Coordinates of C-alpha atoms in Angstrom, one line a residue:
X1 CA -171.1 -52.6 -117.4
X2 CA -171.1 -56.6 -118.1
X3 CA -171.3 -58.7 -115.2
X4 CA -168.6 -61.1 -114.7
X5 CA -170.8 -63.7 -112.9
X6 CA -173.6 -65.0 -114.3
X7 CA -176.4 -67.1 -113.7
X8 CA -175.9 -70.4 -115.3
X9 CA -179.2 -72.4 -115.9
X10 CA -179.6 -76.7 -117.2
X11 CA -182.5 -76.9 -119.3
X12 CA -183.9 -80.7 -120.8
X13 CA -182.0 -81.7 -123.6
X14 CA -184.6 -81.3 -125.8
X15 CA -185.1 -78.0 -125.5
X16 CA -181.4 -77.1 -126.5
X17 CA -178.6 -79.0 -128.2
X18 CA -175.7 -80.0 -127.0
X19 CA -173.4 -77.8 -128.9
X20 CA -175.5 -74.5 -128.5
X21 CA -175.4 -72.3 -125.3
X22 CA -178.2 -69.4 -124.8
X23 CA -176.6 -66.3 -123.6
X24 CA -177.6 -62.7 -122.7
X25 CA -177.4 -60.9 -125.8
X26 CA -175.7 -57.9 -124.4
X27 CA -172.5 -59.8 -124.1
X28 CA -172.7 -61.2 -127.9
X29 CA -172.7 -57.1 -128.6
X30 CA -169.8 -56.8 -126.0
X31 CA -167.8 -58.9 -127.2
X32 CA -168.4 -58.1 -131.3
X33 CA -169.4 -62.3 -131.5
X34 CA -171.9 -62.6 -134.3
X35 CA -175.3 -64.8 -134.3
X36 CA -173.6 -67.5 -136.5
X37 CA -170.0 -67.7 -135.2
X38 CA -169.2 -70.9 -133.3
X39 CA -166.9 -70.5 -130.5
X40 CA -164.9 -72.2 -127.8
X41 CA -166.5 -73.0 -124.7
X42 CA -163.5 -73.7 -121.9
X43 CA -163.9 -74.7 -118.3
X44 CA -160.9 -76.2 -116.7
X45 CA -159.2 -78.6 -118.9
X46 CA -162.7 -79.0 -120.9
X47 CA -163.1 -77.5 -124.8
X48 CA -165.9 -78.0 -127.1
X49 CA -167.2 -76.0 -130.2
X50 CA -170.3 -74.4 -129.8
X51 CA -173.1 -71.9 -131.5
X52 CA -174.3 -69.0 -129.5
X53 CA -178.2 -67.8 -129.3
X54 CA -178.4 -64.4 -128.1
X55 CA -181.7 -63.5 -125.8
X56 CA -182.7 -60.3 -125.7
X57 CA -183.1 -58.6 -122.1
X58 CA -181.6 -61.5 -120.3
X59 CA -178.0 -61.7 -118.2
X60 CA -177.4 -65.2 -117.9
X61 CA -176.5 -68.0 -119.5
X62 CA -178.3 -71.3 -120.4
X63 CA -177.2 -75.0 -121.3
X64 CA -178.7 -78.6 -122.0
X65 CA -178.0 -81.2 -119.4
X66 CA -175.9 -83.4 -121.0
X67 CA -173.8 -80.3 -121.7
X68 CA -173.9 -79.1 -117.9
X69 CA -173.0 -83.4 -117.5
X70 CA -169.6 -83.0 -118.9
X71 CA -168.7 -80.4 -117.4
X72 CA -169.5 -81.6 -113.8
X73 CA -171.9 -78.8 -113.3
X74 CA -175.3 -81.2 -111.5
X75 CA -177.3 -78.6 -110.4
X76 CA -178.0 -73.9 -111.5
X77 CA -175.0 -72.6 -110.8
X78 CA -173.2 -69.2 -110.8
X79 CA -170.1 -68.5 -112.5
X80 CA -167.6 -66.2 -114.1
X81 CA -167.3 -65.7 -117.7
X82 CA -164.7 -64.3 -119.8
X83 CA -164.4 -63.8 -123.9
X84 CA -161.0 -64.0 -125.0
X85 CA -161.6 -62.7 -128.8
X86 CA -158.1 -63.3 -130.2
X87 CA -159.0 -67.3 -129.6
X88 CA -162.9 -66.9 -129.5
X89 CA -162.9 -68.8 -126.2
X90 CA -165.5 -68.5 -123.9
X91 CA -163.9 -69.2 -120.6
X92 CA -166.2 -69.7 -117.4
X93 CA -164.4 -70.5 -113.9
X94 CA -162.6 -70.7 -112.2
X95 CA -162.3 -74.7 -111.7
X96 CA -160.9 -75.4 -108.5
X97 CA -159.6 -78.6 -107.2
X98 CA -159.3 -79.4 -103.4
X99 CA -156.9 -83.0 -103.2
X100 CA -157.8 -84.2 -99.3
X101 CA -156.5 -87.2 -98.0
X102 CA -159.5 -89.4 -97.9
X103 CA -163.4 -89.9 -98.3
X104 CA -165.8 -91.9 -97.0
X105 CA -168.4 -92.7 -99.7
X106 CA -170.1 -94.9 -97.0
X107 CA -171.3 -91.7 -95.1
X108 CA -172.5 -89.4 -97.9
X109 CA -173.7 -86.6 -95.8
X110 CA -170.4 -86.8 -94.5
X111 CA -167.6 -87.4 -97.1
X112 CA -164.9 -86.1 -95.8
X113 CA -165.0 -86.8 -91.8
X114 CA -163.9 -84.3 -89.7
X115 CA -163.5 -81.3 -92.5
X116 CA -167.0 -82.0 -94.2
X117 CA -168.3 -78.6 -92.8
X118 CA -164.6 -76.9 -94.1
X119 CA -165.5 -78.3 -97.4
X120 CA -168.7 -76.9 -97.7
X121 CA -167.9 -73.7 -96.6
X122 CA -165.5 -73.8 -99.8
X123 CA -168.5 -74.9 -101.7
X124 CA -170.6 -71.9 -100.4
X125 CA -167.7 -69.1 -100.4
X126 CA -167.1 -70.6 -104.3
X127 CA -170.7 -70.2 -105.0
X128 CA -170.9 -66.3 -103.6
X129 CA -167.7 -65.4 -105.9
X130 CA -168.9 -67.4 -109.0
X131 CA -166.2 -70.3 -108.8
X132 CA -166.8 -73.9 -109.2
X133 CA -165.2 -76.4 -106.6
X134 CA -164.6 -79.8 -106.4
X135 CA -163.0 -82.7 -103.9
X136 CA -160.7 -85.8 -104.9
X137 CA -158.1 -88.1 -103.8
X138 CA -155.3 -89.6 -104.5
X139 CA -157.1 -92.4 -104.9
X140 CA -159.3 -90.4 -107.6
X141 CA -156.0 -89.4 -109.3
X142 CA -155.0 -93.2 -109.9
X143 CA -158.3 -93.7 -111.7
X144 CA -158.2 -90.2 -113.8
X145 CA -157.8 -89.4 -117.5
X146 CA -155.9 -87.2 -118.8
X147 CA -158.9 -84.7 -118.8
X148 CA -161.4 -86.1 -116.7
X149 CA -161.2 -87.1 -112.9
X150 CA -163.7 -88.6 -110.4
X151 CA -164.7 -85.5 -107.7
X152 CA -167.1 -85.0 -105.4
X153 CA -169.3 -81.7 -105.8
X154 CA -172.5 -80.4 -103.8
X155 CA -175.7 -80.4 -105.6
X156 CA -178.4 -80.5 -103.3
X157 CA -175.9 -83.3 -101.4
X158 CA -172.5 -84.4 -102.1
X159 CA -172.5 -86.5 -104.8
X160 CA -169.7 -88.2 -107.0
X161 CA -169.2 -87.2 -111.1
X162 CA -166.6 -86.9 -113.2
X163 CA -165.3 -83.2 -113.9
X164 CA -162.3 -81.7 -115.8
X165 CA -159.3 -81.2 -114.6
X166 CA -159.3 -77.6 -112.7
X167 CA -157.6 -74.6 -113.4
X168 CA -156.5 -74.5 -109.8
X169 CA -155.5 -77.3 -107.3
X170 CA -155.0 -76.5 -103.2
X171 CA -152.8 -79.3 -101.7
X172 CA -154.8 -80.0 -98.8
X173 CA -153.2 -83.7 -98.2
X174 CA -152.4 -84.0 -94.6
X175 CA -150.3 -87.1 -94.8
X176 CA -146.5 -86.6 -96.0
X177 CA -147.1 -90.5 -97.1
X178 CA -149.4 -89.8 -99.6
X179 CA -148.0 -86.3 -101.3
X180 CA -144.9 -88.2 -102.0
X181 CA -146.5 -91.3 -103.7
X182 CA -145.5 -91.3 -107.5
X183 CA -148.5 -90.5 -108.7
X184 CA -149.6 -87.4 -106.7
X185 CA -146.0 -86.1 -108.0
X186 CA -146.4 -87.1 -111.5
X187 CA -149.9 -85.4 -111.4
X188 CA -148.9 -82.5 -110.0
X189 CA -145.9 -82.2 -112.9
X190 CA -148.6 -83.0 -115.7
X191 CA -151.4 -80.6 -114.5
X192 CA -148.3 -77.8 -114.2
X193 CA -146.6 -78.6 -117.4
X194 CA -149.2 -79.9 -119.4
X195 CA -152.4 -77.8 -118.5
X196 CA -150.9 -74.6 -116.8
X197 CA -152.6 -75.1 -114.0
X198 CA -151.3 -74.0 -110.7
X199 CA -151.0 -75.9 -107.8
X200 CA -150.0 -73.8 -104.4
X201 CA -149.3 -75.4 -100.8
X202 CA -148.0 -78.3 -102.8
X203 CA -145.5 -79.9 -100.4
X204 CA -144.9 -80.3 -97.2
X205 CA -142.2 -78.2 -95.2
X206 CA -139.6 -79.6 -93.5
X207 CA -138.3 -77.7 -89.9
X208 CA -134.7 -77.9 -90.9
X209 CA -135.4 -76.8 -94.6
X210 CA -136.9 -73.8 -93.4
X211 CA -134.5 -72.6 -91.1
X212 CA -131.9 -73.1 -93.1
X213 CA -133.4 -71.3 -95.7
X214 CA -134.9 -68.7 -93.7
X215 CA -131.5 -67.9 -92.6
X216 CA -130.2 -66.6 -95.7
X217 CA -133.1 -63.9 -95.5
X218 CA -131.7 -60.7 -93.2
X219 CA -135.3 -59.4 -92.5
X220 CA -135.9 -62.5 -90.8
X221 CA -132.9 -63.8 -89.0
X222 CA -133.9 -61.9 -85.8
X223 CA -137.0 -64.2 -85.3
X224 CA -134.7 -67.4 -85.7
X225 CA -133.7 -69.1 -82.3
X226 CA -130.5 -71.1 -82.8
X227 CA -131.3 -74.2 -84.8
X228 CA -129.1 -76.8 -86.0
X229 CA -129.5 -80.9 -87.5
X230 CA -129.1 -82.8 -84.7
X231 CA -126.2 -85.0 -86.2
X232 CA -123.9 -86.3 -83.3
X233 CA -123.1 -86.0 -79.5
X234 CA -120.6 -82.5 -80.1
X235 CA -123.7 -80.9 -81.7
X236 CA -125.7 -82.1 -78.5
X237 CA -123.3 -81.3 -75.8
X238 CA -122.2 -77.6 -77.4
X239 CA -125.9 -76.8 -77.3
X240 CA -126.5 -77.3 -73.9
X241 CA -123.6 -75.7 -72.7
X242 CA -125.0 -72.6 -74.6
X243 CA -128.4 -73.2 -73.3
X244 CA -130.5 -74.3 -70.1
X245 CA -132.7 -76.2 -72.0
X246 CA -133.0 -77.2 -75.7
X247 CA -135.6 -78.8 -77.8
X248 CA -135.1 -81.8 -80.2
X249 CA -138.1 -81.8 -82.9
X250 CA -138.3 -84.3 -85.6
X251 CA -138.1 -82.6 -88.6
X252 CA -140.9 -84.0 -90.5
X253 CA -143.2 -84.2 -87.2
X254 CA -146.7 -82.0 -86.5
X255 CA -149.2 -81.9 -84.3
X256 CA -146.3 -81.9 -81.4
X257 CA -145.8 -85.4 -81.8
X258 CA -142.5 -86.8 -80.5
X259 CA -140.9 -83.4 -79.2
X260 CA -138.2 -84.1 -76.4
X261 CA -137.1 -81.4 -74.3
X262 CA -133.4 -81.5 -72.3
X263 CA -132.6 -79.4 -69.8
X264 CA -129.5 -79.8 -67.2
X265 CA -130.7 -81.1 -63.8
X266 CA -128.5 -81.2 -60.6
X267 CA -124.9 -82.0 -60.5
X268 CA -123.9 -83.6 -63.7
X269 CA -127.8 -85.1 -64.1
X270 CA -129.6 -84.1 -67.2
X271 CA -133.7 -84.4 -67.6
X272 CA -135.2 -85.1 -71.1
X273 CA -139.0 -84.5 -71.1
X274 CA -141.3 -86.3 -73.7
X275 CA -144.3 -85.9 -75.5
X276 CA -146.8 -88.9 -75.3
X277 CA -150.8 -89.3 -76.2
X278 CA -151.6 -88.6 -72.5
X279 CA -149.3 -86.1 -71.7
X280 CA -145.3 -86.0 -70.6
X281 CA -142.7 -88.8 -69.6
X282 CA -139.9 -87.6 -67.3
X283 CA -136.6 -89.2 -67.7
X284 CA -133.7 -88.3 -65.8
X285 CA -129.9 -89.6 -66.9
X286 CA -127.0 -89.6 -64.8
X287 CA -125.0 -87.3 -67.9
X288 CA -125.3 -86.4 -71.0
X289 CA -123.7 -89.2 -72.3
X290 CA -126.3 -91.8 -71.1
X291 CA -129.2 -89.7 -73.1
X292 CA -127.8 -89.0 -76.1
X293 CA -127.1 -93.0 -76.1
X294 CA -130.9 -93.1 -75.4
X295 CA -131.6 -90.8 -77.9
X296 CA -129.7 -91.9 -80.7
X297 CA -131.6 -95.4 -81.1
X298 CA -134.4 -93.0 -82.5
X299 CA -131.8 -91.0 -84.6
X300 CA -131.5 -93.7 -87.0
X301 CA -135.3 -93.9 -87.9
X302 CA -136.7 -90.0 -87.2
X303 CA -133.7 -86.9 -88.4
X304 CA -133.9 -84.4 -85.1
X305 CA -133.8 -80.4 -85.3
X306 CA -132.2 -79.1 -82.5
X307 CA -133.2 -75.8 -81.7
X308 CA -132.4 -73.6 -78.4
X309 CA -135.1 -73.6 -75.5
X310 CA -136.6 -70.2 -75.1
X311 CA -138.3 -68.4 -71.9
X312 CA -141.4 -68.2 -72.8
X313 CA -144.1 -66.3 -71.4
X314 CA -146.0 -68.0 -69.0
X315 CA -149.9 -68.1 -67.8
X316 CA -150.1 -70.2 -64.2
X317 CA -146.6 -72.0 -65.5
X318 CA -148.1 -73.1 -68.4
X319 CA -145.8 -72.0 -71.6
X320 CA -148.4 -69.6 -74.0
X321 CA -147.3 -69.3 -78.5
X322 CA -149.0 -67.9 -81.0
X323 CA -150.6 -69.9 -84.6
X324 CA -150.7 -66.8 -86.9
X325 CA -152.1 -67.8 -90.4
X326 CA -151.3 -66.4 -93.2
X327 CA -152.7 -66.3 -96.7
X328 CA -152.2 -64.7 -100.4
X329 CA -155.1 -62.5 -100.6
X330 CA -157.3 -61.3 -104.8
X331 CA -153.9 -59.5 -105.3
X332 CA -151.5 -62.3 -104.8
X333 CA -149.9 -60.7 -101.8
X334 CA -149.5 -62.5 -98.5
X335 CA -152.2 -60.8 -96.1
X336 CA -152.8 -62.0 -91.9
X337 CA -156.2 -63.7 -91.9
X338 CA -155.5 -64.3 -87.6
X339 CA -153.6 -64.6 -84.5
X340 CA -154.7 -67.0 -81.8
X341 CA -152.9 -67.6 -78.1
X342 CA -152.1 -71.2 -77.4
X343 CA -151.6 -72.3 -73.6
X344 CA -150.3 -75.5 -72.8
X345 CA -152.2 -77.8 -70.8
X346 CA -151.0 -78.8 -67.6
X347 CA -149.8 -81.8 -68.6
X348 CA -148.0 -80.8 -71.5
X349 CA -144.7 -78.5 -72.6
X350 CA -146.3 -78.2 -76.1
X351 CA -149.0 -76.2 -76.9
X352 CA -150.5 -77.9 -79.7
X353 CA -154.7 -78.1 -79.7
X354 CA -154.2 -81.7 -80.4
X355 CA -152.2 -82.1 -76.7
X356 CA -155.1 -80.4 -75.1
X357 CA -154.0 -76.6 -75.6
X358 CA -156.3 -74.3 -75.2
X359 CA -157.1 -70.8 -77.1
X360 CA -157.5 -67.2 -76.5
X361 CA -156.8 -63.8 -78.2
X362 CA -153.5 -62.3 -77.9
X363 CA -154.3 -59.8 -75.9
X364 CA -156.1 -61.2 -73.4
X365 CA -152.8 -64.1 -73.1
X366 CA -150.8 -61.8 -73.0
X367 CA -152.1 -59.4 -70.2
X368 CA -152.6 -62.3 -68.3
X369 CA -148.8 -63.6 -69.0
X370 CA -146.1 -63.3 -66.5
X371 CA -143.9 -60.7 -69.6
X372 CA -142.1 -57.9 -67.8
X373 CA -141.5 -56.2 -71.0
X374 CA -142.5 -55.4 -74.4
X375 CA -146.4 -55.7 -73.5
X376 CA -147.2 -53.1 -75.3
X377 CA -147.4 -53.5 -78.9
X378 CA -147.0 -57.1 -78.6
X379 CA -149.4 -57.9 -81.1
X380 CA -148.3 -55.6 -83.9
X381 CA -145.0 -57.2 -83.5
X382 CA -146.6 -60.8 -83.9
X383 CA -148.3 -59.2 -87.0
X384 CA -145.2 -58.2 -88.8
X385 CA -143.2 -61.4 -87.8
X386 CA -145.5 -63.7 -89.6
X387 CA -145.9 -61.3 -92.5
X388 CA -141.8 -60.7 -93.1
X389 CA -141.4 -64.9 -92.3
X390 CA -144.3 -65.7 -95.2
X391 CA -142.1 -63.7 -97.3
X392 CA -138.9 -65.1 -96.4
X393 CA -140.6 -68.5 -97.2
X394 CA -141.3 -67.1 -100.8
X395 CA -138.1 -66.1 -101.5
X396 CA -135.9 -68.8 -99.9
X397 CA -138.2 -72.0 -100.9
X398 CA -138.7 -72.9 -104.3
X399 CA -142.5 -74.1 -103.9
X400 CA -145.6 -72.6 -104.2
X401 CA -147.8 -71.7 -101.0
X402 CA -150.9 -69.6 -100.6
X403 CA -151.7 -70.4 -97.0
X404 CA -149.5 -71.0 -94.3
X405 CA -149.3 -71.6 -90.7
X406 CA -146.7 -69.7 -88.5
X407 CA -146.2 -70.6 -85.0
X408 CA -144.7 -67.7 -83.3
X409 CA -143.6 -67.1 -79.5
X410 CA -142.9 -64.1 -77.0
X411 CA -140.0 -64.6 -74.2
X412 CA -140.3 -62.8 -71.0
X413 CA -138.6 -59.7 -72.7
X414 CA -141.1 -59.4 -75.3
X415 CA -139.0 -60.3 -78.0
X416 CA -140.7 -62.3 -81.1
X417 CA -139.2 -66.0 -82.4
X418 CA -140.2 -67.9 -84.7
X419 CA -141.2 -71.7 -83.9
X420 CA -142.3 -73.5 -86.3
X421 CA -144.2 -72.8 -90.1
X422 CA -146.7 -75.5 -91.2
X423 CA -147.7 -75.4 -94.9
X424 CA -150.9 -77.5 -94.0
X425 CA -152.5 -75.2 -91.4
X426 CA -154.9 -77.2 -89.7
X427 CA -159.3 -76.0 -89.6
X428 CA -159.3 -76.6 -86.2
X429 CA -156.4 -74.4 -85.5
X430 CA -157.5 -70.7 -86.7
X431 CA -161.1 -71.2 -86.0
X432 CA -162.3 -67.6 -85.0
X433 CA -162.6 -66.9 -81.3
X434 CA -165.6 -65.0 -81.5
X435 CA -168.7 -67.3 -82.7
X436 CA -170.8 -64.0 -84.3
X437 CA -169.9 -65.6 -87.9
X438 CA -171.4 -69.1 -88.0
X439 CA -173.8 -68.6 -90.5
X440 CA -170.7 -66.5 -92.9
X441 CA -167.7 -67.8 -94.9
X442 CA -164.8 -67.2 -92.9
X443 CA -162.3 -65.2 -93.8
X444 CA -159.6 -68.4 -94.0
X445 CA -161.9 -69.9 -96.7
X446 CA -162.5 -66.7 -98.4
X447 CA -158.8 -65.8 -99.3
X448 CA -158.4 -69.5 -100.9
X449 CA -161.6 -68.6 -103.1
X450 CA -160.1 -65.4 -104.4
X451 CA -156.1 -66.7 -104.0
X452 CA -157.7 -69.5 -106.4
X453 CA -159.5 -66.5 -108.9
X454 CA -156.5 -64.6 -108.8
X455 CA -153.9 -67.4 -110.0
X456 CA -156.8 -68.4 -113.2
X457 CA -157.3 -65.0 -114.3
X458 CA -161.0 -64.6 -112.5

């Protein structure tokens, strides 16, 4: 049996020209490729005719420099090849592009900030499963060819070269700003359309969007509290005669940033409770009237979701939900990775890492919760939620996503709801609990690797 993955070794330039490639010669009998056929030798967007040498009792493959050069390979590598006769291309791969946000060429041994140790877990994971990875901006994209763009890759250090365009791209920008500029979209339409690449988590998902999407889905319109656009006072006042409390989210907001929460207060009085940097602001009107008039200065700059207030289960009064992530596994099919417990500080409503939340497992949050029913099996209902919601997200939203992030509550009666889904899942967020792994590829980074082989062919 051939391997797939092989050993891919630079040798000096004069040794080996450019257009020849030295390669096991049990694949050259494999493959019916004879000692003085020329092929094509593909990886990512890169072609180039070249000769084969065959060595006997040997599995690998070797290439001059300059060759290795081109096709932003720096350093011995391991990757996967393929022979597709009915072209005589040689493809090795898969190429896989990572577009982040930013980089910091002034701090080389840490590039990428705060995910710098994500990133070269994605090196490592690539390098296990004989993929190729590579880092760039959209700052990289202004300055790219056609078939060429400025990356970073790890060679002993991360160091800057140009590469080909991949076969793969994972939409890791974190700033709705930058994925909407004109030339992140007009990339993404030329590496789809012109170089059949694919490109998953490739927008941004809006909380309104979703719902009203997911509500055309039956399997999943049990999980959905009662959501509307906030558009005007009636909308306002009929939801809190429905509810005790209701939450107003912007609908392009993350990270819990600028939720309000309204809940009725004595007499006619109504509270609104906001999120700030250090924690909540209490605001109480004399009626409903006087804060949606508050309210609706903001309306005209941020588009609110409002969405019925839940009772949540509880730890010491502090509200507890649930970041399950999600991810398409080697087969294509969506798969749970994890499911952490969230607890609010005790200075916040929201539960969000970022306002000071801390983690736990889901059992242990919710045996210490204040639920009165629906404890048991609690988890496997979590489980399913977030698998039959990923789906709902396929099927409802015309994008592509291969990772997402599904924020997911219990109420006191045990019954599942669905939050929030976040098509950026944050490192941070779905870190394991227990630490056993450090030196290992977790299995968050391991799914992208083998979504990534699975969408190329590899």
């Amino acid at each position: 049996m051939l391997k797939s993955k092989v050993a891919v070794q630079l040798i000096s330039s004069g040794m080996l020209p450019e257009d020849t490639i030295m390669l096991g010669e049990v694949y050259l009998k494999q493959w019916h490729i004879s000692h003085s056929m020329s092929i094509t030798l593909r990886f990512g967007t890169f072609r180039k005719t070249v000769k084969i040498i065959p060595v006997p009792k040997y599995d690998g493959m070797r290439m001059n420099q300059s060759l290795g050069r081109q096709l932003g390979i720096l350093t011995n590598t391991a990757l996967r090849l393929q022979y597709e006769a009915s072209s005589t291309t040689l493809r090795l791969g898969p190429l896989i592009g990572v577009l982040i946000s930013r980089d910091y060429p002034s701090t080389p041994d840490k590039p990428f900030g705060t995910i710098t140790m994500f990133c070269k877990e994605l090196v490592d994971g690539s390098a296990s499963q004989g993929a190729h990875v590579y880092f760039f901006t959209p700052n990289h994209i202004a300055g790219s060819s056609d078939k060429q763009i400025e990356g970073w890759t790890f060679a002993n250090g991360w160091k800057k070269t140009k590469l080909p365009m991949p076969d793969v791209i994972n939409n890791r920008l974190t700033s709705r700003k930058l994925e909407s500029k004109a030339s992140v979209q007009s990339f993404f339409k030329e590496m789809k359309n012109t170089h059949h690449a694919s490109v998953f988590n490739e927008k941004f998902l809006d909380k309104m969007e979703v719902f009203d999407a997911l509500k055309k889905d039956q399997a999943v319109t049990r999980y959905l509290p009662e959501s509307h656009f906030l558009r005007n006072y009636t909308t306002l006042k009929s939801m809190c005669a429905r509810y005790s409390n209701v939450f107003l989210k912007p609908s392009k907001g993350s990270l819990g940033k600028g939720i309000i929460r309204v809940s009725k207060h004595e007499g006619d009085t109504y509270q609104a409770l906001f999120t700030t940097g250090t924690g909540t602001r209490r605001q109480v009107y004399p009626n409903l009237v006087k804060l949606f008039s508050n309210i609706s200065t903001k309306m005209k700059t941020i588009r609110y979701q409002i969405q019925q207030g839940l009772t949540l289960i509880e730890i010491q009064k502090r509200p507890v939900d649930f970041r399950a992530v999600v991810q398409k596994n080697a087969t294509g099919k969506w798969t749970l990775t994890s499911v952490v417990a969230r607890t609010a500080s005790s200075q916040h409503f929201v539960s969000n890492l970022a306002r000071g939340g801390t983690l736990s497992t889901v059992s242990e949050a919710v045996a210490r919760s204040n639920i009165f029913a629906g404890k048991e099996g609690a988890a496997k209902r979590l489980r399913t939620a977030a698998l039959t919601i990923a789906e709902g997200i396929d099927k409802q939203i015309p994008a592509h996503f291969g990772e997402l992030g599904i924020d997911l509550a219990l109420d006191t009666n045990g019954r599942v709801w669905l939050l929030e889904v976040n098509s950026k899942p944050s490192k941070s967020d779905n870190t394991p609990l227990n630490q056993e792994n450090d030196n290992k590829i977790r299995p968050s980074v391991r799914n992208v690797i083998q979504y990534s082989r699975f969408l190329s062919g590899f």
